[in-house]
CSV table of C-alpha atoms in Angstrom, one decimal:
chain,number,residue,atom,x,y,z
A,1,LEU,CA,21.1,-23.4,-22.6
A,2,THR,CA,23.8,-23.5,-25.3
A,3,ALA,CA,23.2,-23.6,-29.0
A,4,LYS,CA,24.9,-26.5,-30.8
A,5,HIS,CA,25.8,-24.8,-34.2
A,6,GLY,CA,29.2,-25.1,-35.7
A,7,GLY,CA,30.8,-24.8,-32.2
A,8,SER,CA,29.3,-21.3,-31.6
A,9,ILE,CA,26.9,-19.8,-29.2
A,10,ALA,CA,24.5,-17.2,-30.5
A,11,MET,CA,21.7,-15.7,-28.4
A,12,VAL,CA,20.0,-12.4,-28.9
A,13,GLU,CA,17.5,-10.5,-26.8
A,14,LEU,CA,14.4,-9.5,-28.8
A,15,ARG,CA,11.6,-7.4,-27.1
A,16,SER,CA,12.9,-8.4,-23.6
A,17,ARG,CA,12.6,-12.1,-24.4
A,18,ILE,CA,15.4,-14.5,-25.7
A,19,PHE,CA,14.7,-15.3,-29.4
A,20,PRO,CA,17.6,-17.3,-30.7
A,21,ILE,CA,16.7,-17.3,-34.4
A,22,ALA,CA,17.1,-13.6,-34.9
A,23,ALA,CA,20.9,-14.2,-34.1
A,24,THR,CA,21.3,-15.3,-37.8
A,25,ILE,CA,20.2,-11.7,-38.9
A,26,VAL,CA,21.6,-9.5,-36.1
A,27,LEU,CA,25.0,-11.1,-35.9
A,28,VAL,CA,26.0,-10.5,-39.6
A,29,GLY,CA,28.8,-8.0,-40.3
A,30,SER,CA,30.8,-6.1,-37.8
A,31,SER,CA,29.1,-7.4,-34.9
A,32,VAL,CA,30.4,-11.1,-35.7
A,33,GLY,CA,34.0,-10.3,-34.9
A,34,ALA,CA,33.0,-8.4,-31.9
A,35,LEU,CA,31.1,-11.5,-30.6
A,36,GLY,CA,33.8,-13.9,-31.5
A,37,LEU,CA,31.9,-16.0,-33.7
A,38,THR,CA,33.8,-18.5,-35.9
A,39,ALA,CA,34.3,-17.9,-39.6
A,40,ALA,CA,32.0,-21.0,-40.3
A,41,ALA,CA,29.2,-19.6,-38.2
A,42,ALA,CA,29.5,-16.1,-39.6
A,43,GLU,CA,29.3,-17.6,-43.2
A,44,GLU,CA,26.3,-19.6,-42.2
A,45,SER,CA,24.7,-16.7,-40.7
A,46,GLU,CA,25.4,-14.6,-43.9
A,47,GLU,CA,23.7,-17.5,-46.1
A,48,MET,CA,20.7,-17.6,-43.9
A,49,SER,CA,20.3,-13.9,-43.9
A,50,GLU,CA,20.3,-13.9,-47.8
A,51,ALA,CA,17.8,-16.7,-47.7
A,52,VAL,CA,15.5,-14.8,-45.4
A,53,ALA,CA,15.8,-11.6,-47.3
A,54,SER,CA,14.5,-13.3,-50.4
A,55,ALA,CA,11.5,-14.7,-48.5
A,56,TRP,CA,8.9,-12.8,-46.5
A,57,GLN,CA,8.7,-9.0,-47.0
A,58,PRO,CA,5.9,-6.7,-45.6
A,59,ARG,CA,3.0,-6.3,-48.0
A,60,ILE,CA,2.9,-2.5,-47.2
A,61,ALA,CA,6.2,-0.4,-46.9
A,62,ASP,CA,6.8,1.0,-43.6
A,63,GLU,CA,6.7,4.8,-43.8
A,64,SER,CA,5.6,5.3,-40.1
A,65,ASN,CA,9.1,5.9,-38.5
A,66,ASP,CA,7.7,4.0,-35.6
A,67,PRO,CA,10.3,1.8,-33.9
A,68,VAL,CA,7.6,-0.6,-32.9
A,69,VAL,CA,6.9,-1.3,-36.6
A,70,ALA,CA,10.6,-1.6,-37.4
A,71,GLU,CA,11.1,-4.0,-34.6
A,72,ALA,CA,8.0,-6.0,-35.7
A,73,ILE,CA,9.4,-6.3,-39.3
A,74,THR,CA,12.8,-7.6,-37.9
A,75,ASN,CA,11.2,-10.1,-35.6
A,76,THR,CA,8.9,-11.3,-38.4
A,77,ILE,CA,11.8,-11.9,-40.8
A,78,ALA,CA,13.5,-13.8,-38.0
A,79,ARG,CA,10.5,-15.9,-37.3
A,80,THR,CA,10.1,-17.0,-40.9
A,81,ALA,CA,13.7,-18.2,-41.2
A,82,PRO,CA,14.8,-21.8,-41.0
A,83,GLN,CA,15.5,-23.1,-37.5
A,84,THR,CA,18.6,-24.9,-37.8
A,85,ILE,CA,20.2,-24.4,-34.4
A,86,TRP,CA,19.8,-27.1,-31.8
A,87,TYR,CA,18.9,-25.3,-28.2
A,88,GLY,CA,18.1,-28.6,-26.7
A,89,PRO,CA,20.0,-30.7,-24.1
A,90,THR,CA,23.3,-32.1,-24.9
A,91,THR,CA,23.7,-34.2,-21.7
A,92,GLY,CA,21.4,-36.4,-19.9
A,93,PRO,CA,20.9,-39.9,-18.3
A,94,GLN,CA,20.6,-43.0,-20.3
A,95,PRO,CA,17.2,-44.7,-20.5
A,96,GLU,CA,16.4,-48.0,-18.7
A,97,PRO,CA,15.0,-50.5,-21.3
A,98,GLY,CA,11.6,-52.0,-20.3
A,99,THR,CA,10.3,-48.9,-18.4
A,100,LYS,CA,6.5,-48.7,-18.7
A,101,LEU,CA,5.0,-45.4,-20.0
A,102,VAL,CA,1.3,-44.6,-20.7
A,103,CYS,CA,0.2,-41.7,-23.0
A,104,MET,CA,-3.3,-40.4,-22.8
A,105,ALA,CA,-4.6,-38.4,-25.9
A,106,ALA,CA,-7.0,-35.8,-24.5
A,107,ASN,CA,-9.2,-36.6,-27.5
A,108,ALA,CA,-8.0,-39.3,-30.0
A,109,GLN,CA,-10.5,-37.8,-32.5
A,110,ASN,CA,-8.4,-34.6,-32.6
A,111,ALA,CA,-5.6,-35.2,-35.2
A,112,ILE,CA,-2.9,-33.4,-33.4
A,113,GLU,CA,-3.6,-34.9,-30.0
A,114,ARG,CA,-3.6,-38.3,-31.5
A,115,LEU,CA,-0.3,-37.4,-33.4
A,116,TRP,CA,1.4,-36.5,-30.0
A,117,CYS,CA,0.7,-39.9,-28.4
A,118,ASP,CA,1.8,-41.6,-31.7
A,119,GLU,CA,5.0,-39.8,-31.6
A,120,VAL,CA,5.4,-40.4,-28.0
A,121,LYS,CA,5.2,-44.1,-28.7
A,122,ASN,CA,7.7,-43.9,-31.6
A,123,ALA,CA,10.3,-42.0,-29.4
A,124,ALA,CA,9.9,-44.4,-26.3
A,125,GLU,CA,10.2,-47.6,-28.4
A,126,LEU,CA,13.5,-46.2,-29.7
A,127,VAL,CA,14.8,-46.7,-26.1
A,128,GLY,CA,13.2,-50.0,-25.5
A,129,TRP,CA,10.3,-48.7,-23.4
A,130,ASP,CA,6.7,-50.4,-23.2
A,131,VAL,CA,4.0,-47.9,-24.3
A,132,THR,CA,0.3,-48.0,-23.9
A,133,ILE,CA,-2.0,-45.3,-25.5
A,134,ILE,CA,-5.4,-44.3,-24.0
A,135,ASP,CA,-8.1,-42.2,-25.3
A,136,GLY,CA,-9.4,-39.4,-23.1
A,137,LYS,CA,-12.4,-39.0,-25.2
A,138,GLY,CA,-12.4,-35.2,-25.2
A,139,THR,CA,-14.3,-34.7,-21.9
A,140,ALA,CA,-13.4,-34.2,-18.2
A,141,GLN,CA,-15.2,-37.4,-17.5
A,142,GLY,CA,-13.1,-39.2,-20.3
A,143,TRP,CA,-9.9,-37.8,-18.9
A,144,THR,CA,-10.7,-38.9,-15.4
A,145,GLN,CA,-11.6,-42.4,-16.5
A,146,GLY,CA,-8.4,-42.5,-18.9
A,147,LEU,CA,-5.9,-41.3,-16.1
A,148,THR,CA,-7.6,-43.7,-13.4
A,149,GLN,CA,-6.9,-46.5,-16.1
A,150,ALA,CA,-3.4,-45.3,-16.8
A,151,ILE,CA,-2.6,-45.3,-13.0
A,152,ALA,CA,-3.9,-48.8,-12.6
A,153,LEU,CA,-1.3,-49.9,-15.1
A,154,LYS,CA,1.4,-48.9,-12.7
A,155,PRO,CA,3.8,-47.3,-15.2
A,156,LYS,CA,6.8,-45.3,-14.5
A,157,VAL,CA,5.6,-42.3,-16.4
A,158,ILE,CA,2.3,-41.0,-17.7
A,159,ILE,CA,2.1,-38.3,-20.5
A,160,TYR,CA,-1.0,-36.7,-21.5
A,161,SER,CA,-2.5,-33.7,-23.4
A,162,ALA,CA,-5.5,-33.1,-21.1
A,163,ASP,CA,-6.0,-30.2,-18.7
A,164,ALA,CA,-3.7,-30.6,-15.8
A,165,ALA,CA,-5.7,-28.3,-13.4
A,166,THR,CA,-8.8,-30.5,-13.9
A,167,LEU,CA,-6.8,-33.7,-13.2
A,168,LYS,CA,-4.9,-32.2,-10.2
A,169,ASP,CA,-6.2,-34.7,-7.6
A,170,LEU,CA,-5.4,-37.7,-9.9
A,171,ASN,CA,-2.1,-36.2,-10.6
A,172,LYS,CA,-1.3,-36.2,-6.9
A,173,GLN,CA,-2.4,-39.8,-6.5
A,174,ALA,CA,-0.1,-40.8,-9.3
A,175,THR,CA,2.8,-38.9,-7.7
A,176,GLU,CA,2.2,-40.4,-4.5
A,177,GLN,CA,2.4,-43.8,-6.1
A,178,GLY,CA,5.9,-43.0,-7.6
A,179,ILE,CA,4.4,-42.3,-11.1
A,180,THR,CA,5.6,-39.1,-12.9
A,181,VAL,CA,3.2,-37.0,-14.8
A,182,ILE,CA,4.2,-35.0,-17.7
A,183,GLY,CA,2.0,-32.8,-20.0
A,184,ILE,CA,1.9,-31.8,-23.6
A,185,HIS,CA,-0.3,-28.7,-23.7
A,186,ALA,CA,-1.6,-29.7,-20.4
A,187,ALA,CA,-1.0,-26.1,-18.9
A,188,GLY,CA,-0.7,-22.6,-20.1
A,189,THR,CA,3.1,-22.4,-19.8
A,190,PRO,CA,6.0,-24.7,-20.5
A,191,GLY,CA,8.0,-26.2,-17.6
A,192,PRO,CA,7.1,-27.8,-14.2
A,193,HIS,CA,3.6,-27.1,-12.7
A,194,PRO,CA,4.0,-28.3,-9.1
A,195,GLU,CA,0.7,-26.7,-8.2
A,196,SER,CA,-0.9,-29.4,-10.4
A,197,TYR,CA,1.6,-32.2,-9.7
A,198,LEU,CA,3.0,-32.0,-13.3
A,199,PHE,CA,6.7,-32.7,-13.6
A,200,SER,CA,6.9,-30.6,-16.7
A,201,ASN,CA,4.6,-29.4,-19.6
A,202,MET,CA,5.6,-29.3,-23.3
A,203,THR,CA,4.4,-26.3,-25.3
A,204,SER,CA,5.6,-23.3,-27.0
A,205,ASP,CA,5.5,-19.9,-25.1
A,206,PRO,CA,1.9,-18.7,-25.5
A,207,GLN,CA,3.0,-15.1,-25.0
A,208,GLU,CA,5.5,-15.5,-27.8
A,209,ILE,CA,2.9,-17.0,-30.0
A,210,GLY,CA,0.4,-14.2,-29.4
A,211,GLY,CA,3.2,-11.6,-29.7
A,212,ALA,CA,4.3,-13.2,-33.1
A,213,GLU,CA,0.9,-13.0,-34.5
A,214,ALA,CA,0.4,-9.3,-33.5
A,215,GLU,CA,3.9,-8.4,-34.8
A,216,TYR,CA,3.3,-10.2,-38.2
A,217,ILE,CA,0.1,-7.9,-38.6
A,218,ILE,CA,2.0,-4.7,-37.6
A,219,ALA,CA,4.8,-5.6,-39.8
A,220,ASP,CA,2.8,-6.8,-42.8
A,221,SER,CA,0.5,-3.5,-42.7
A,222,GLY,CA,3.5,-1.1,-42.4
A,223,GLY,CA,2.0,-0.2,-39.0
A,224,THR,CA,-1.6,0.8,-40.3
A,225,ALA,CA,-3.6,-2.5,-39.5
A,226,LYS,CA,-7.0,-2.6,-38.2
A,227,ALA,CA,-7.5,-5.9,-36.5
A,228,ILE,CA,-9.7,-8.2,-34.5
A,229,ILE,CA,-8.6,-10.7,-31.8
A,230,LEU,CA,-10.5,-14.0,-31.6
A,231,TYR,CA,-10.0,-16.4,-28.8
A,232,ASP,CA,-11.5,-18.9,-26.2
A,233,SER,CA,-11.6,-17.6,-22.7
A,234,ALA,CA,-12.1,-21.1,-21.2
A,235,PHE,CA,-8.5,-22.1,-21.6
A,236,GLU,CA,-5.6,-20.6,-19.8
A,237,ILE,CA,-3.1,-21.0,-22.7
A,238,ALA,CA,-5.8,-19.2,-25.1
A,239,ARG,CA,-6.2,-16.4,-22.7
A,240,MET,CA,-2.5,-15.8,-22.4
A,241,LYS,CA,-2.1,-15.9,-26.2
A,242,ALA,CA,-4.9,-13.5,-26.7
A,243,GLU,CA,-3.6,-11.0,-24.0
A,244,ALA,CA,-0.1,-11.0,-25.6
A,245,MET,CA,-1.9,-10.1,-29.0
A,246,LYS,CA,-3.5,-7.3,-27.5
A,247,ASP,CA,-0.6,-6.0,-25.5
A,248,THR,CA,1.6,-6.1,-28.5
A,249,PHE,CA,-0.7,-4.9,-31.0
A,250,GLU,CA,-1.7,-1.9,-28.9
A,251,GLN,CA,2.0,-0.6,-29.0
A,252,CYS,CA,1.5,0.2,-32.6
A,253,SER,CA,0.3,3.9,-32.7
A,254,GLY,CA,-1.0,3.7,-36.2
A,255,CYS,CA,-3.0,0.5,-35.6
A,256,GLU,CA,-6.5,0.1,-34.4
A,257,LEU,CA,-7.9,-2.8,-32.5
A,258,LEU,CA,-11.6,-3.3,-33.7
A,259,ASP,CA,-12.7,-6.0,-31.4
A,260,TYR,CA,-11.6,-8.4,-28.8
A,261,VAL,CA,-13.9,-11.4,-28.9
A,262,ALA,CA,-14.1,-14.6,-26.7
A,263,SER,CA,-15.9,-17.4,-28.5
A,264,PRO,CA,-16.0,-21.0,-27.4
A,265,ILE,CA,-14.1,-23.3,-29.7
A,266,ALA,CA,-16.8,-25.9,-29.0
A,267,GLU,CA,-19.4,-23.5,-30.6
A,268,MET,CA,-17.3,-22.3,-33.5
A,269,THR,CA,-19.3,-24.2,-36.2
A,270,SER,CA,-22.5,-22.1,-35.3
A,271,ARG,CA,-21.0,-19.0,-34.2
A,272,MET,CA,-18.2,-18.2,-36.6
A,273,PRO,CA,-20.4,-17.8,-39.9
A,274,GLN,CA,-22.5,-15.0,-38.0
A,275,GLU,CA,-19.5,-13.2,-36.4
A,276,PHE,CA,-17.7,-13.0,-39.7
A,277,SER,CA,-20.8,-11.8,-41.5
A,278,ASN,CA,-21.3,-9.1,-38.7
A,279,TRP,CA,-17.7,-8.0,-39.0
A,280,ALA,CA,-18.0,-7.6,-42.8
A,281,ALA,CA,-21.1,-5.4,-42.3
A,282,GLN,CA,-19.7,-3.3,-39.5
A,283,TYR,CA,-16.0,-2.9,-40.6
A,284,GLY,CA,-16.2,-3.2,-44.4
A,285,LYS,CA,-12.9,-4.4,-46.0
A,286,ASP,CA,-9.3,-4.2,-45.2
A,287,TRP,CA,-9.0,-5.7,-41.8
A,288,TYR,CA,-7.1,-8.6,-40.1
A,289,VAL,CA,-8.1,-11.3,-37.6
A,290,MET,CA,-5.6,-13.0,-35.3
A,291,THR,CA,-6.6,-16.1,-33.3
A,292,ILE,CA,-5.5,-18.7,-30.9
A,293,TYR,CA,-6.7,-21.5,-33.1
A,294,ASP,CA,-6.8,-21.8,-36.9
A,295,GLY,CA,-10.0,-24.0,-36.8
A,296,TYR,CA,-12.2,-20.8,-36.2
A,297,TYR,CA,-11.4,-20.0,-40.0
A,298,ASP,CA,-12.8,-23.2,-41.3
A,299,PHE,CA,-16.3,-21.6,-40.6
A,300,GLY,CA,-15.3,-18.0,-41.0
A,301,VAL,CA,-13.9,-18.0,-44.5
A,302,PRO,CA,-17.2,-19.4,-46.1
A,303,ALA,CA,-19.0,-16.5,-44.6
A,304,LEU,CA,-16.7,-14.1,-46.1
A,305,GLU,CA,-17.0,-15.7,-49.5
A,306,THR,CA,-20.8,-15.6,-49.0
A,307,VAL,CA,-20.8,-11.9,-48.6
A,308,GLY,CA,-18.7,-11.5,-51.9
A,309,TYR,CA,-15.2,-10.8,-50.3
A,310,GLY,CA,-12.1,-11.7,-52.1
A,311,PRO,CA,-9.0,-13.3,-50.4
A,312,GLN,CA,-7.2,-10.0,-50.1
A,313,ASP,CA,-10.2,-8.1,-48.6
A,314,VAL,CA,-9.6,-9.6,-45.0
A,315,LEU,CA,-6.4,-11.3,-44.0
A,316,LEU,CA,-6.2,-14.0,-41.4
A,317,VAL,CA,-3.4,-15.0,-39.0
A,318,GLY,CA,-3.7,-18.0,-36.7
A,319,SER,CA,-1.8,-20.6,-34.7
A,320,ASP,CA,-1.5,-24.3,-34.3
A,321,GLY,CA,-0.8,-25.2,-37.9
A,322,THR,CA,-3.8,-27.2,-39.0
A,323,GLN,CA,-3.9,-28.8,-42.4
A,324,ALA,CA,-6.7,-26.5,-43.5
A,325,ALA,CA,-4.5,-23.5,-42.4
A,326,TYR,CA,-1.7,-24.8,-44.6
A,327,ASP,CA,-4.2,-25.3,-47.5
A,328,ARG,CA,-5.5,-21.7,-47.1
A,329,ILE,CA,-2.0,-20.2,-46.9
A,330,ARG,CA,-0.7,-22.2,-49.8
A,331,SER,CA,-3.7,-21.2,-52.1
A,332,GLY,CA,-3.8,-17.7,-51.0
A,333,LYS,CA,-7.3,-18.1,-49.6
A,334,PHE,CA,-7.7,-15.3,-46.9
A,335,GLN,CA,-5.3,-16.9,-44.3
A,336,VAL,CA,-1.7,-15.5,-44.7
A,337,ALA,CA,0.1,-17.0,-41.6
A,338,THR,CA,0.0,-19.6,-38.9
A,339,VAL,CA,2.2,-20.2,-35.9
A,340,PRO,CA,2.5,-24.0,-35.9
A,341,GLU,CA,4.0,-26.1,-33.1
A,342,PRO,CA,6.4,-28.9,-33.6
A,343,ALA,CA,4.4,-31.9,-32.8
A,344,GLN,CA,7.2,-34.6,-33.2
A,345,GLN,CA,9.6,-32.4,-31.3
A,346,LEU,CA,7.2,-31.8,-28.4
A,347,ALA,CA,6.8,-35.7,-28.0
A,348,LEU,CA,10.6,-36.1,-28.1
A,349,MET,CA,10.9,-33.5,-25.4
A,350,ALA,CA,8.3,-35.2,-23.2
A,351,VAL,CA,10.1,-38.7,-23.6
A,352,ASP,CA,13.4,-37.0,-22.8
A,353,ASP,CA,11.8,-35.6,-19.5
A,354,ALA,CA,10.4,-38.9,-18.9
A,355,ILE,CA,13.9,-40.4,-19.0
A,356,ARG,CA,15.2,-37.7,-16.7
A,357,ALA,CA,12.3,-38.3,-14.3
A,358,ALA,CA,12.9,-42.1,-14.2
A,359,ALA,CA,16.6,-41.4,-13.3
A,360,GLY,CA,15.7,-38.9,-10.6
A,361,GLU,CA,16.9,-36.0,-12.6
A,362,PRO,CA,15.1,-32.6,-13.2
A,363,PRO,CA,13.3,-31.7,-16.4
A,364,ALA,CA,15.5,-30.4,-19.3
A,365,GLY,CA,13.7,-27.0,-19.3
A,366,TRP,CA,13.8,-25.7,-22.7
A,367,THR,CA,11.4,-24.5,-25.5
A,368,GLN,CA,11.7,-24.3,-29.3
A,369,PRO,CA,11.6,-20.6,-30.6
A,370,VAL,CA,8.3,-19.5,-32.2
A,371,PHE,CA,8.1,-20.0,-36.1
A,372,LEU,CA,5.7,-18.5,-38.6
A,373,HIS,CA,4.6,-20.4,-41.8
A,374,VAL,CA,3.7,-17.9,-44.5
A,375,LYS,CA,3.2,-18.4,-48.3
A,376,GLU,CA,6.8,-17.4,-49.0
A,377,ASN,CA,8.3,-20.1,-46.8
A,378,ILE,CA,5.3,-22.7,-46.9
A,379,ASP,CA,7.6,-25.5,-48.2
A,380,ILE,CA,10.5,-25.3,-45.6
A,381,GLU,CA,10.6,-26.6,-42.0
A,382,GLY,CA,7.9,-29.4,-42.7
A,383,GLY,CA,5.5,-27.0,-44.4
A,384,ASP,CA,5.4,-29.3,-47.5
A,385,GLN,CA,4.1,-31.9,-45.0
A,386,ASP,CA,1.6,-29.5,-43.4
A,387,GLN,CA,3.6,-29.7,-40.2
A,388,PHE,CA,6.3,-27.8,-38.5
A,389,TYR,CA,9.7,-29.8,-38.3
A,390,PRO,CA,12.5,-27.5,-37.3
A,391,SER,CA,15.6,-28.4,-39.4
A,392,ASN,CA,17.7,-28.7,-36.1
A,393,ASP,CA,18.1,-32.5,-36.4
A,394,ALA,CA,16.0,-32.9,-33.2
A,395,LEU,CA,15.5,-36.7,-33.5
A,396,GLU,CA,19.1,-37.3,-34.3
A,397,ASN,CA,20.2,-35.2,-31.4
A,398,TYR,CA,17.9,-37.0,-29.0
A,399,LYS,CA,18.9,-40.4,-30.2
A,400,GLU,CA,22.5,-39.4,-29.7
A,401,LEU,CA,21.7,-38.2,-26.2
A,402,TRP,CA,19.8,-41.6,-25.4
A,403,GLY,CA,22.6,-43.6,-26.8
A,404,VAL,CA,20.4,-45.3,-29.5
A,405,GLU,CA,20.9,-45.9,-33.3
C-alpha cells in the first residue's frame, strides 16, 4: 500500500509490525534526507512532531533503562498523533448505479452496530445503490432470520456485523447464489475469511489494539505498572486482543500482571461491581485495568467510588470508544485512554469492497493504524464528537475513487 501524503511514501516498522503514523516522528532530522522525502513532507513531519510533543507524555518518568519501556513511550506518542496520511486505495472500479445491497446490524439496539449500517447506507447511496437495513436483534436466532431475509431479497452484496462463523452455512448459501458477503467486526481479523465464505472483514487489527493498550500502561507508568486484563473469552476478537495485551505487558521487566480475567460482556452489569470491589480489597490502590470493551467500566467505576477510591487511585484503559468512555476520559474519571475504531471509515471500506466484489475484483486489503484517545488529545480526530474520525479525508478520497461529487 502507498501513502498519499504530499507525494511521499513513509512507512516505518514498529515492533515487527507496520505502524505508519510513527513515520511522522522517526523521519525527522537527518533520516529525512537519507530516505529522500520531499521538503514539504519533512516540514509537515516536523510540525506534527511538535504537536505530538506538546500532547501526551508519560505520567511517571522512565528511569528503568528498559528498551521495552522506551519503545512503548515512542509508540504511544505515535498512536496519539493526528492520522493525516491516507493509506487506502487510490484506484478501483467504478460502481454500477442501481445495485442492491442489504446491511444487517447484529443488534440495532447497540449504537455502534446501528451506526455502521447507517454509514453503509449513506456511503452506498452516494453511488446510487439501493440499500435495505435489517436488525439481527442480538441473538444467533435473530442473525439467522435476518440473513435468511437478506438472501431472499436477492441483493448483489450483504454487509453485516454478526458473527461470520455462526452464519457460515448461510454465507455459503448466499455465495452459491452469487451474493457477496462482507463483514464489519464479523471475524477476529481483517481481510478475507474463506473458511466462513466471507469476502472480506472490516476491523482494526485486534493484536495492535491489545498491544497499544498494554504499551500505553507500560509507558504511562514508566515501566512500573501493576495491571489486570479483563476480557470476554466467548469472542475470537476479544481473545486475540487479550492475548496481545498479556504478551506485550509481560515484556516489561518492572511490571506485574495481577490478574487475567475472562468475564462475559452479557453479564457485566452483575459481575463488574463485585469484581472491582474484590480487586480493591485484594490489591489496594495504584493499579491499572485494560480491557477489550469500554462498557465494562460503566459498572466497575461506581464500585470504585463506593469503596472511596479517587480517580487517580486506579487507572482504566479500554477499547471501542463508547460515549461513556469519552465522558470519563474528558472529566478525568478513572479512565485515561481508549482505542476507538473509525465507524464511518469501516463502513466506507465495506462499501468499497462491495463495489470491487460487484466488479469481480478482489478486496482492497488495508486497515487503519490504531489510534489512542487520551485526555490530552480528546478534541482531535473526532474526539469532540465522541468518535474516531481520522483526519485523512477518507470520505473525500473514496468519493474521488468512486467518481462521485
